[in-house]
Coordinates of N, CA and C in Angstrom, one line a residue:
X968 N -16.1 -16.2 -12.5 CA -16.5 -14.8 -12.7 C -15.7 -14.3 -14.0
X969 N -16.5 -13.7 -14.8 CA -15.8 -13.0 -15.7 C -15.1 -11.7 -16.3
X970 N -15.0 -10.9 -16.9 CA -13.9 -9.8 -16.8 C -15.3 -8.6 -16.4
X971 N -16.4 -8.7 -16.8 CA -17.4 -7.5 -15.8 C -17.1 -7.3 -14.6
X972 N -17.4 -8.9 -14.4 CA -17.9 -9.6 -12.9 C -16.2 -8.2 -12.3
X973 N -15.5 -8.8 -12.7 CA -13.6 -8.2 -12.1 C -14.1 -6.8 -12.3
X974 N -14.3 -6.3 -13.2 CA -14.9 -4.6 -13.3 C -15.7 -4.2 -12.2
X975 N -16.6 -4.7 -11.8 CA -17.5 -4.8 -10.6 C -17.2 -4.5 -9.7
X976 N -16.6 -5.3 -9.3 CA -16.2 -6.3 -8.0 C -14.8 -5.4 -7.4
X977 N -13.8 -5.6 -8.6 CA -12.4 -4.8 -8.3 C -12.4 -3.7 -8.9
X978 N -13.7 -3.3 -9.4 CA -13.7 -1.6 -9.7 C -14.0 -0.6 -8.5
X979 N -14.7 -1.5 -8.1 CA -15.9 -0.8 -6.6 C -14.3 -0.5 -4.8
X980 N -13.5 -2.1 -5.5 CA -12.8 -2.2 -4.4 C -11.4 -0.8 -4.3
X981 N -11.0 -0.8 -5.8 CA -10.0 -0.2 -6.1 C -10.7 1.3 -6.0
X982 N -11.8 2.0 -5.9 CA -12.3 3.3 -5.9 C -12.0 3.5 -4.7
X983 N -13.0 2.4 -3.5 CA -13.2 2.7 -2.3 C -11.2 3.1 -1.9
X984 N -10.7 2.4 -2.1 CA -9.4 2.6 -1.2 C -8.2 3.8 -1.9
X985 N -8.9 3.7 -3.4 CA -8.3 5.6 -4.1 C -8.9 6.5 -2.9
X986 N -9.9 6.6 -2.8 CA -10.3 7.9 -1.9 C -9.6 7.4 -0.3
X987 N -9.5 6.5 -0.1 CA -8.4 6.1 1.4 C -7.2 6.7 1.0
X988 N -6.8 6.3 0.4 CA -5.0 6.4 0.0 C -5.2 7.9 -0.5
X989 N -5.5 8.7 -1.4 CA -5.7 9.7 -1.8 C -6.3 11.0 -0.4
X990 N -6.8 10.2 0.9 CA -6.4 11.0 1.9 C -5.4 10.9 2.8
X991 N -5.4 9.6 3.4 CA -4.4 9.1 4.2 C -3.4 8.4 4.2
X992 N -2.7 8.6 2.6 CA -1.7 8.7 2.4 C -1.3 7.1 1.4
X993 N -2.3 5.9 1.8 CA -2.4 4.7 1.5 C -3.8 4.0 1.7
X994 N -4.0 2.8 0.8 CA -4.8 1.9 1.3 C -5.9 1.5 -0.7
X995 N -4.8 1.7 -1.7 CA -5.3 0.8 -2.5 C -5.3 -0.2 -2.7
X996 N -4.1 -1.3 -1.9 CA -3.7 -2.1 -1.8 C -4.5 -2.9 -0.8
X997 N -4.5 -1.8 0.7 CA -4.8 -2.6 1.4 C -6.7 -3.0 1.1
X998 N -7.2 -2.3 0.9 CA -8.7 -2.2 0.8 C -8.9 -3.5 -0.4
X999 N -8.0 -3.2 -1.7 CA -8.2 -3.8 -3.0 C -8.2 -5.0 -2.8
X1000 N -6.9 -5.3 -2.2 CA -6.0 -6.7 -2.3 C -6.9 -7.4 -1.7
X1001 N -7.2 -7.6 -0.7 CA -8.3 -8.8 -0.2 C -9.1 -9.2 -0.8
X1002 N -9.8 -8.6 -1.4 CA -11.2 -8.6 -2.2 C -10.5 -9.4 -3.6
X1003 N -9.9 -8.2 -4.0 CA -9.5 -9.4 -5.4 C -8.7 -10.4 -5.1
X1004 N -8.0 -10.5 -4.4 CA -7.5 -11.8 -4.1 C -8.4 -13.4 -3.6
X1005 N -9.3 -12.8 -3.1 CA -10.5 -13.3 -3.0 C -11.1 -13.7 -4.2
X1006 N -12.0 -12.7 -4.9 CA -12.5 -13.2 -5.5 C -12.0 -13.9 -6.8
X1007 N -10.3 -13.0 -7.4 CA -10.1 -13.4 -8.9 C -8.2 -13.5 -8.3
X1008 N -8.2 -14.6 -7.6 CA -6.4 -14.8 -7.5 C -6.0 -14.9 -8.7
X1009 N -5.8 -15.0 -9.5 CA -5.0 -15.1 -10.5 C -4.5 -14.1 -11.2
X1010 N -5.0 -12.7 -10.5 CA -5.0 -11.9 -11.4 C -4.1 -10.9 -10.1
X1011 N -3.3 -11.7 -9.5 CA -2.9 -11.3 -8.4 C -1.0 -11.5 -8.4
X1012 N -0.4 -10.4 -7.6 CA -0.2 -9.4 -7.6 C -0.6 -8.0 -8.6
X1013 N -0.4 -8.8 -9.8 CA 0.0 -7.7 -10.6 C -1.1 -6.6 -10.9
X1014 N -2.3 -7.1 -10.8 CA -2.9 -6.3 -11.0 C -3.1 -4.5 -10.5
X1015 N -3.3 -5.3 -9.3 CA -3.6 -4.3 -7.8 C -1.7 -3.2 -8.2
X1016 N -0.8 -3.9 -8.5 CA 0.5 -3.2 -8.5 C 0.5 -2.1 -9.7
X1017 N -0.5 -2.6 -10.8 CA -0.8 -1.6 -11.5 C -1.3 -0.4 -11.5
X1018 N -2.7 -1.0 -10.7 CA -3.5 0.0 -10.3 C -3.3 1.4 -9.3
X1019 N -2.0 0.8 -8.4 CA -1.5 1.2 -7.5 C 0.3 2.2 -7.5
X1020 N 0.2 2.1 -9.0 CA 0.9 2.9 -9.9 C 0.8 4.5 -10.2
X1021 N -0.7 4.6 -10.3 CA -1.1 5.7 -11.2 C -1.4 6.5 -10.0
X1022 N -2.4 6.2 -9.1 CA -2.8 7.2 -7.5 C -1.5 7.8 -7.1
X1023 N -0.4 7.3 -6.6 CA 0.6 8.5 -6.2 C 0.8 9.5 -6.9
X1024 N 1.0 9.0 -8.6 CA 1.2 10.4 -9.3 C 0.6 11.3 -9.4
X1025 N -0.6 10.6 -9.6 CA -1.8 12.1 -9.0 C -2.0 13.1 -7.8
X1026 N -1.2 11.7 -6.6 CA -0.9 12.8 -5.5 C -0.1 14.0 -5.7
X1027 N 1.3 13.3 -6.3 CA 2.5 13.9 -6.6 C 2.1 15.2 -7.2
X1028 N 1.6 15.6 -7.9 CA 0.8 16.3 -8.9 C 0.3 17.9 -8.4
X1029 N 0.3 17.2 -6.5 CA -0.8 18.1 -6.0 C 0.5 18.3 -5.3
X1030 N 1.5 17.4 -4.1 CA 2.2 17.8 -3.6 C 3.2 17.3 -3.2
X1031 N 4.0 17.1 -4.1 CA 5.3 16.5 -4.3 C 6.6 17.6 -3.5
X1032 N 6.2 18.6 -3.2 CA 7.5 19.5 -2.2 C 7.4 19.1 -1.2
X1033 N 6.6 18.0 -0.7 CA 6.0 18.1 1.0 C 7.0 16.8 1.3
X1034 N 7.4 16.0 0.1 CA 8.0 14.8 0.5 C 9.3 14.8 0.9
X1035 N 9.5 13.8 2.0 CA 10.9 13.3 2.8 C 12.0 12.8 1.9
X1036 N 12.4 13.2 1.0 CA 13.5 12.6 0.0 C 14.2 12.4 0.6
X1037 N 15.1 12.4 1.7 CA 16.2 12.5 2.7 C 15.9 10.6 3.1
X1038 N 14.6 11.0 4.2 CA 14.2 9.8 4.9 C 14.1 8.4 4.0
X1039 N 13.5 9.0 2.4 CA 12.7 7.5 1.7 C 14.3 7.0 0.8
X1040 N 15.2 7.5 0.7 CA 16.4 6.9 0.5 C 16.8 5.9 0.9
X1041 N 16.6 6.2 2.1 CA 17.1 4.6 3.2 C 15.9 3.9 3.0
X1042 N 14.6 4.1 2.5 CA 14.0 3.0 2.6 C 14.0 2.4 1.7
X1043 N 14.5 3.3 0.2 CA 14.3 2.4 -0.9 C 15.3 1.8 -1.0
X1044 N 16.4 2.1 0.0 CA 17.6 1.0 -0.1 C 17.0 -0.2 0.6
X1045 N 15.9 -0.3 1.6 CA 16.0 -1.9 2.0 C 14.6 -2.3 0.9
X1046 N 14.0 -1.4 0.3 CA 13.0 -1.9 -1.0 C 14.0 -2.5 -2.1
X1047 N 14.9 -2.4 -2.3 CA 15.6 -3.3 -3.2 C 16.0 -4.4 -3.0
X1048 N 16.4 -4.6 -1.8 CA 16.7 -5.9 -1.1 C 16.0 -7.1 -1.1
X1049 N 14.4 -6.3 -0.5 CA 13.2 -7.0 -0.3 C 12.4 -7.2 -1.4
X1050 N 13.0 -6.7 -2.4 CA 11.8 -7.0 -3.9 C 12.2 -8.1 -4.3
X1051 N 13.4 -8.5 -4.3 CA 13.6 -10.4 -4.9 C 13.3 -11.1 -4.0
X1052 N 13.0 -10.8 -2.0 CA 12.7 -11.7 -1.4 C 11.1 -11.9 -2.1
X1053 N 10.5 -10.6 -2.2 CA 8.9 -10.8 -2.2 C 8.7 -11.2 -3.6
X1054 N 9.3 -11.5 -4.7 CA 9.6 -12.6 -5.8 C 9.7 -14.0 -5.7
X1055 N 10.3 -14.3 -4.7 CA 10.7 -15.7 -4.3 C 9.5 -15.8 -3.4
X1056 N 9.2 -14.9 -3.0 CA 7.4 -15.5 -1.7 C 6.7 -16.0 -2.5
X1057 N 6.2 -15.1 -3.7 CA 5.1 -15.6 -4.6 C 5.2 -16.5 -5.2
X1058 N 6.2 -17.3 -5.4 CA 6.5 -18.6 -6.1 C 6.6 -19.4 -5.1
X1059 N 7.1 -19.7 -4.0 CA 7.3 -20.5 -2.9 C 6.5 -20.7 -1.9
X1060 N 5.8 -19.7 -1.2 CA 4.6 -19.2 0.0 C 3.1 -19.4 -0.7
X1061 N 2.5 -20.5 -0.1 CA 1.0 -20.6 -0.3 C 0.5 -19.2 0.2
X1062 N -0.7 -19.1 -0.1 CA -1.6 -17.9 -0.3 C -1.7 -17.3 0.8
X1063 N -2.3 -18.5 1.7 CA -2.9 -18.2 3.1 C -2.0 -17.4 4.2
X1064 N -0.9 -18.6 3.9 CA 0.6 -18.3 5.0 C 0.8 -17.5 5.0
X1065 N 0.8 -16.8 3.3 CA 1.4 -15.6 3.4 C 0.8 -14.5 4.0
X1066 N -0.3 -14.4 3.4 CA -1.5 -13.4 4.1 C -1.3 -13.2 5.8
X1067 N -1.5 -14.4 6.3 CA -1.6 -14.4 7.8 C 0.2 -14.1 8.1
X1068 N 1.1 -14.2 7.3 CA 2.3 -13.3 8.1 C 2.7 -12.0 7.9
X1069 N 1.8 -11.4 6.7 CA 1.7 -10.1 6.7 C 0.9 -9.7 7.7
X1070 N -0.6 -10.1 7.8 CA -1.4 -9.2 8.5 C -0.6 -9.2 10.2
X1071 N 0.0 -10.4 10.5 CA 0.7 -11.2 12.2 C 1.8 -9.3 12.3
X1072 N 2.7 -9.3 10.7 CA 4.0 -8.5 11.6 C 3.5 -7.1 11.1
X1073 N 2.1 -6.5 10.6 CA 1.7 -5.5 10.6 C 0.9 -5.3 12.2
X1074 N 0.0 -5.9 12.5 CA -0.2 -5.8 13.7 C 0.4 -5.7 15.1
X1075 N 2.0 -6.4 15.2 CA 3.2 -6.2 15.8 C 3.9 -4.7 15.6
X1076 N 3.8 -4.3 14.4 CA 4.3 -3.2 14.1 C 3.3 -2.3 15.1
X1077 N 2.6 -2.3 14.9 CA 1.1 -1.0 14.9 C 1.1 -1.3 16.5
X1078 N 1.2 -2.2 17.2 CA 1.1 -3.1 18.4 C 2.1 -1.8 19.5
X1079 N 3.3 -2.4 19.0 CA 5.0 -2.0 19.6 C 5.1 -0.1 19.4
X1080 N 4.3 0.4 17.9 CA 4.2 1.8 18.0 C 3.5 2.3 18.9
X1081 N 2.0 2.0 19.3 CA 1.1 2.4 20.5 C 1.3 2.3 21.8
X1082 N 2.3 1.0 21.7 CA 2.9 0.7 23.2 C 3.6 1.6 23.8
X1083 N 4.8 1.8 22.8 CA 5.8 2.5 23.3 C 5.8 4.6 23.3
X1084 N 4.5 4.5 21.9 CA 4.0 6.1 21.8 C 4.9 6.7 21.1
X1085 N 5.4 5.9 20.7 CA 6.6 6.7 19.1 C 7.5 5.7 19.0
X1086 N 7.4 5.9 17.6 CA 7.9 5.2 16.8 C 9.4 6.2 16.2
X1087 N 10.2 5.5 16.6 CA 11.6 6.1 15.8 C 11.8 6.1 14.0
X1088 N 12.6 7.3 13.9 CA 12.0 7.0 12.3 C 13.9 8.0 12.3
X1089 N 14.5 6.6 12.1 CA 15.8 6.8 11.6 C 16.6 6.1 10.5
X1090 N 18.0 5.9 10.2 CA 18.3 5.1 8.9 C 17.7 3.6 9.2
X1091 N 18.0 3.2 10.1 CA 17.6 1.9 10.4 C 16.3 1.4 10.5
X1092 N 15.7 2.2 11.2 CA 14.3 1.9 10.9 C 13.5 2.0 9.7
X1093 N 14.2 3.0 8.8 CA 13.8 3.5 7.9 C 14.4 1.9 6.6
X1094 N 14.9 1.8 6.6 CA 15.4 0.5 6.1 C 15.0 -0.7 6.0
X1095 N 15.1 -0.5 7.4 CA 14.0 -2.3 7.8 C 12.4 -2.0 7.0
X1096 N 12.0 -1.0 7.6 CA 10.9 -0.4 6.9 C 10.5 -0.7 5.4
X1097 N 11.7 -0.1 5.0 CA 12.0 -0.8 3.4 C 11.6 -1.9 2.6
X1098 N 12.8 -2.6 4.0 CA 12.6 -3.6 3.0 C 11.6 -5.0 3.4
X1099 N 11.3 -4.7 4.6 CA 9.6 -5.3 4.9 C 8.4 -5.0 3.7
X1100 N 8.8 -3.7 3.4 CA 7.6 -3.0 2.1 C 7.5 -3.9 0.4
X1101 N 9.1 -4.0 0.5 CA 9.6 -4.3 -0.3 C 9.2 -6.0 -0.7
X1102 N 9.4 -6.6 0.2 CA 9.0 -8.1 0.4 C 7.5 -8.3 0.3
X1103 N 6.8 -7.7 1.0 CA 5.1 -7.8 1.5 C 4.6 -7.2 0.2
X1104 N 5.2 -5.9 -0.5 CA 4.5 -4.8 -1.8 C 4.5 -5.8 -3.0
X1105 N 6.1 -6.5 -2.9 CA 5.5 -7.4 -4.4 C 5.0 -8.9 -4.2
X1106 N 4.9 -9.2 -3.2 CA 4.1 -10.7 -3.1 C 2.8 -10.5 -2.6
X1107 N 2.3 -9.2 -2.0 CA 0.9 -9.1 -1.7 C 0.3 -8.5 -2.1
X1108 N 0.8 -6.8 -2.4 CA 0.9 -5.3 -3.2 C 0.6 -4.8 -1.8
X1109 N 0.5 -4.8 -0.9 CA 0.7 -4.2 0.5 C 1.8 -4.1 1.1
X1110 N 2.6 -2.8 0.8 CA 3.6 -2.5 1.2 C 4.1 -1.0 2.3
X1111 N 2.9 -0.6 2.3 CA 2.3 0.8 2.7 C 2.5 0.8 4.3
X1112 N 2.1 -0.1 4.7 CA 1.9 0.0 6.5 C 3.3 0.0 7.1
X1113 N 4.4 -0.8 6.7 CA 5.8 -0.5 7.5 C 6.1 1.1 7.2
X1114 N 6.2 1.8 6.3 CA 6.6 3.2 6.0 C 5.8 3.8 6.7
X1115 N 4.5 4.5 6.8 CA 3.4 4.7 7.0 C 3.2 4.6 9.0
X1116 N 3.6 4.0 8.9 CA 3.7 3.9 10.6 C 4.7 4.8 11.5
X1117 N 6.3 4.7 10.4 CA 7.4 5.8 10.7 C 6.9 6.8 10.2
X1118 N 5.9 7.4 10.0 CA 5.1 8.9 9.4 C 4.1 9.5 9.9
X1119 N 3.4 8.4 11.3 CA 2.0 8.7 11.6 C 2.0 10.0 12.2
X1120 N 3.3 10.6 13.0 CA 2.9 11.5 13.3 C 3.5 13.3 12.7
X1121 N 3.2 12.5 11.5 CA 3.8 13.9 10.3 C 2.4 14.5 9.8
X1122 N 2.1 15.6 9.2 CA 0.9 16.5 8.8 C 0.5 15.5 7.5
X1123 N -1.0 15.5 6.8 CA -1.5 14.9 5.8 C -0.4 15.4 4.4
X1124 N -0.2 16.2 4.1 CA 0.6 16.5 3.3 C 1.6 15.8 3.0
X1125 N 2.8 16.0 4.0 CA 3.8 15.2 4.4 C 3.9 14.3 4.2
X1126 N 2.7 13.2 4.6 CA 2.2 11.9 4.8 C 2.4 11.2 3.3
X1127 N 1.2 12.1 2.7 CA 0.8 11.8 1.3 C 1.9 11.7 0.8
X1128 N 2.5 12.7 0.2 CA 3.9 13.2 -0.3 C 4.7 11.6 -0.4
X1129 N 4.8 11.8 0.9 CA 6.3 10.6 0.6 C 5.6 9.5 0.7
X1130 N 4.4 8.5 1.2 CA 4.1 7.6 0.2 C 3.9 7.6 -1.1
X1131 N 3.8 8.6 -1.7 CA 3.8 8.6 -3.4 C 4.4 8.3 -3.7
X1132 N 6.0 8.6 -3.1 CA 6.9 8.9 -4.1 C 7.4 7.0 -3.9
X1133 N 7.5 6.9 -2.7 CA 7.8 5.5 -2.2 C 6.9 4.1 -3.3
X1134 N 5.8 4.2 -3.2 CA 4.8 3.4 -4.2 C 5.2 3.5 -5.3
X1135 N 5.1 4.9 -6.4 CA 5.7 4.8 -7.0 C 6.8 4.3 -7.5
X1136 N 8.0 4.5 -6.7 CA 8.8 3.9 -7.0 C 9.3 2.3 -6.5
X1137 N 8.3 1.9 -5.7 CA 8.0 0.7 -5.4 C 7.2 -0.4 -6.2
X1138 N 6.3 0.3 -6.7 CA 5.4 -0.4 -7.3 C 5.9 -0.5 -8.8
X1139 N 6.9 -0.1 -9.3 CA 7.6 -0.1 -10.5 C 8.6 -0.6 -10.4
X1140 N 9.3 -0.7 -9.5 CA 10.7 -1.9 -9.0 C 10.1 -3.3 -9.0
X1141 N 8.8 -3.4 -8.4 CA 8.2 -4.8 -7.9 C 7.7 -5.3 -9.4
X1142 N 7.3 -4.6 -10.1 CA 6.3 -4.9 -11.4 C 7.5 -5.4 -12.3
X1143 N 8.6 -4.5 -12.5 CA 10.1 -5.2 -13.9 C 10.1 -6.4 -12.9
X1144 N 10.8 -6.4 -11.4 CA 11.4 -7.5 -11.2 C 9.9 -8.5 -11.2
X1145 N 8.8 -8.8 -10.9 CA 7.9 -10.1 -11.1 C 8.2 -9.9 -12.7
X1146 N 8.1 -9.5 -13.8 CA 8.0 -9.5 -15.1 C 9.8 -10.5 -15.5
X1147 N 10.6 -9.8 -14.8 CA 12.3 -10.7 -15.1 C 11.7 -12.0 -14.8
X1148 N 11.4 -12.4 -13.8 CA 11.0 -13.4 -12.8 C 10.4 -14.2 -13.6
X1149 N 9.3 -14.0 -14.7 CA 8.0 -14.5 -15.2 C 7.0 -15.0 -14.5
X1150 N 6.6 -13.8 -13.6 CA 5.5 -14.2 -12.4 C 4.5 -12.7 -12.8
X1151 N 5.0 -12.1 -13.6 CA 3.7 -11.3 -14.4 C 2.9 -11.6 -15.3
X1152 N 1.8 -12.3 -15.8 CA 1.1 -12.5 -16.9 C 0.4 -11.3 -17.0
X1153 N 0.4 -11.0 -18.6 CA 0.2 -10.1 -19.4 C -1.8 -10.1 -19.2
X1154 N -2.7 -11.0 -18.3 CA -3.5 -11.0 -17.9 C -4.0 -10.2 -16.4
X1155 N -2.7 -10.1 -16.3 CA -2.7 -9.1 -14.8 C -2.3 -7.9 -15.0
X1156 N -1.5 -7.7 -15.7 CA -1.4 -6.5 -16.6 C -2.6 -5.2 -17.6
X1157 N -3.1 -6.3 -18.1 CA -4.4 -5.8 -18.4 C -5.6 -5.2 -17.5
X1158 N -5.3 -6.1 -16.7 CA -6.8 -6.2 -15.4 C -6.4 -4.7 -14.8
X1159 N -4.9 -4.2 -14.5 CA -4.8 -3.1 -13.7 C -4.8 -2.3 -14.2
X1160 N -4.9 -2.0 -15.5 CA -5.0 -0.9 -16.8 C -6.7 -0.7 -16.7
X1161 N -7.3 -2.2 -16.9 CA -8.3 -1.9 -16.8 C -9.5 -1.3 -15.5
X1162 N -8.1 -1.0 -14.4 CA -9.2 -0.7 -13.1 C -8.4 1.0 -12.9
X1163 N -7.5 1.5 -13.8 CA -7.3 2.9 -13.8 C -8.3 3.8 -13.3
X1164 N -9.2 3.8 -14.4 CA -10.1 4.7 -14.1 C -11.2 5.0 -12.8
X1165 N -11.1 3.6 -11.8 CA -11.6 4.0 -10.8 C -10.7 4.6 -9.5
X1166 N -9.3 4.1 -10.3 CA -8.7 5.2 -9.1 C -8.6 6.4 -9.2
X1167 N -8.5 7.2 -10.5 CA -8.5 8.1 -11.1 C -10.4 8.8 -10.5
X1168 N -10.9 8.5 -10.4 CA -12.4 8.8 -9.4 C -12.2 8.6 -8.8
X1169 N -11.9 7.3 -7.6 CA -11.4 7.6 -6.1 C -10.7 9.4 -5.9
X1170 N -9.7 9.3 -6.4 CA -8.7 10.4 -6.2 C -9.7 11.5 -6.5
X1171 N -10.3 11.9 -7.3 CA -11.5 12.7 -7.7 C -12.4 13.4 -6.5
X1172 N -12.5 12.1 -6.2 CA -14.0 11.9 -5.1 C -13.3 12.2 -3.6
X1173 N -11.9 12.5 -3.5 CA -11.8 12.1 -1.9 C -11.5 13.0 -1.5
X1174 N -11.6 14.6 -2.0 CA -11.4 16.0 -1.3 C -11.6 16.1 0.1
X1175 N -13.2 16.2 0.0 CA -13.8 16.2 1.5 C -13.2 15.9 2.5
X1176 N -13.2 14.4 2.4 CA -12.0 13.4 3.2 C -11.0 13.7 3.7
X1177 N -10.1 13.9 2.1 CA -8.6 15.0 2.9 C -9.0 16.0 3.5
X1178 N -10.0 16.8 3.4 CA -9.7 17.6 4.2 C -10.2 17.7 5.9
X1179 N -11.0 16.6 5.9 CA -11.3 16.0 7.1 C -10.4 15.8 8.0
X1180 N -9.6 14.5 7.1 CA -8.6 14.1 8.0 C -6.9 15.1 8.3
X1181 N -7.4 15.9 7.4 CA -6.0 16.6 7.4 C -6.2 18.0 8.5
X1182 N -7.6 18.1 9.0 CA -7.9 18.8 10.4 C -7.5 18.2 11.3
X1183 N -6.3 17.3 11.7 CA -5.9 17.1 13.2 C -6.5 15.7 13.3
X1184 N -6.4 14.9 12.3 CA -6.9 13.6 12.2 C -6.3 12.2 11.6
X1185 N -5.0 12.7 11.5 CA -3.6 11.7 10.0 C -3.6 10.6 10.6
X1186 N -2.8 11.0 12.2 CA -2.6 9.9 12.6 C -3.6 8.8 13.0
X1187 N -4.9 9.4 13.5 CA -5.8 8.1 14.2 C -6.4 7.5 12.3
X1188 N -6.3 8.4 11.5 CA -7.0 7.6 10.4 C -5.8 6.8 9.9
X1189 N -4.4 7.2 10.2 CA -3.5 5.6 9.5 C -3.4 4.6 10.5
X1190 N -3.7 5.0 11.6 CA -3.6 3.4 12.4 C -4.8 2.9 12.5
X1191 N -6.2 3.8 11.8 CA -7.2 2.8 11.8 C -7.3 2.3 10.5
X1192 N -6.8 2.7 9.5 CA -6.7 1.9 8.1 C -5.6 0.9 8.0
X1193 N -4.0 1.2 9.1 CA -3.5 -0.1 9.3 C -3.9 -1.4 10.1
X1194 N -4.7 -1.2 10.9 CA -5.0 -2.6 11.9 C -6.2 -3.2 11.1
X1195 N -7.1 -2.1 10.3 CA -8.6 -2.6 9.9 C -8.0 -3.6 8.5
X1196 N -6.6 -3.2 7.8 CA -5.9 -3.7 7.1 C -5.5 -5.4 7.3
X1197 N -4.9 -5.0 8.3 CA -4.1 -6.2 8.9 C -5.1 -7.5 9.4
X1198 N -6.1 -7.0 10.1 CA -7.1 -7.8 10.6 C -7.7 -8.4 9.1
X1199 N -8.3 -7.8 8.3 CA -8.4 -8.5 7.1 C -7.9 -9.1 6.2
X1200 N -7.3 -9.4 6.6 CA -6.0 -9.8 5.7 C -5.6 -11.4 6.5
X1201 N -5.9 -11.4 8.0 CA -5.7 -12.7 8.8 C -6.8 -13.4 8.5
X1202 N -7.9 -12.5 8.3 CA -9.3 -13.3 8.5 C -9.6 -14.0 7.1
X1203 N -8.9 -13.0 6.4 CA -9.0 -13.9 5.2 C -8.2 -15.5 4.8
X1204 N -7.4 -15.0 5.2 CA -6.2 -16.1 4.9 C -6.8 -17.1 5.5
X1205 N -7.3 -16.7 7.0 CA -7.8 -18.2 7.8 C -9.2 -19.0 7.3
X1206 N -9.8 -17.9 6.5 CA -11.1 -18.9 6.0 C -10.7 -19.9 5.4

């Protein structure tokens, strides 16, 4: 396939999951990543981490007071931990394995929250949280569902808010350290520059949406974007 064919393909993918993540707080990664990973690995991580750059700020833009600065401290402390593990995955972890142990300990996550009907959202959790994000965001660009789970039952705002600030600042820790590493090619780099503009319309396009989901709806739409996540992500690996 060639660089349209990637326009196409990972333009259509990267829109569909701006308007997800641009209501419920995440899911450019999760919607994108499969697809391009699928269809153009090579252009993988980096791309999608690019792309997945620009959507928070846009959130941020709209509501950056609503964010947990208190809470995402502790997580960006175990996101630094976990950014050289998820450096060493992508060099060391075939494709598949990896996939199917992300989608195995998001499903356990999402699993053990429904079970027990809350999910504690303290330093420690917040941490682990981290740096699970941290590991999975730069070797898969899916790093959204561990945070995101300690939030489900926060208002759309709130939600939004502090994944921005999180991705953001995640997805720019993960992108220097793969580039130190030399696990960025300046081919994946390009690719995510060049799929801007459909997040920049996702985000456009997904009013309605937010405001759908932000009627008394946050929670059931992030645990059905994390399992619908997770499940894709096994199925893929296992083909």
């Amino acid at each position: 396939m060639g660089s349209l064919d990637f326009l196409l393909v990972g333009g259509l993918a990267v829109l569909v999951g701006a308007i997800v993540q641009s209501s419920v707080g995440l899911g450019v990664g999760l919607v994108a990543t499969p697809i391009v990973t699928m269809f153009f690995p090579s252009m993988m991580p980096g791309a999608i981490l690019v792309a997945a750059t620009v959507l928070p700020l846009a959130t941020l833009a709209q509501e950056v007071r609503f964010a947990d600065l208190k809470g995402l401290g502790w997580a960006f402390g175990g996101r630094l931990v976990g950014t050289p593990l998820g450096v060493w995955v992508v060099a060391a972890v075939p494709g598949r394995v990896l996939g199917t142990l992300v989608g195995v300990m998001v499903l356990a996550a999402l699993g053990a929250g429904l079970w027990s009907g809350h999910v504690p959202r303290n330093p420690g959790t917040l941490t682990t949280a981290g740096l699970i994000a941290g590991t999975t965001g730069t070797a898969s660009a899916i790093g959204g569902p561990p945070i995101a789970l300690l939030y489900q039952r926060e208002d759309g705002p709130k939600v939004r808010a502090t994944l921005a600030v999180f991705f953001t600042g995640g997805a720019l820790l993960s992108l220097a350290t793969l580039a130190v590493a030399g696990q960025l090619p300046g081919e994946q780099v390009g690719a995510g520059l060049a799929l801007t503009p459909f997040v920049l319309a996702g985000f456009l396009a997904a009013g309605p949406v937010r405001r759908y989901v932000d009627d008394g709806r946050m929670r059931t739409a992030i645990l059905g974007v994390v399992g619908a996540s997770a499940v894709t992500l096994i199925v893929r690996s296992l083909i």
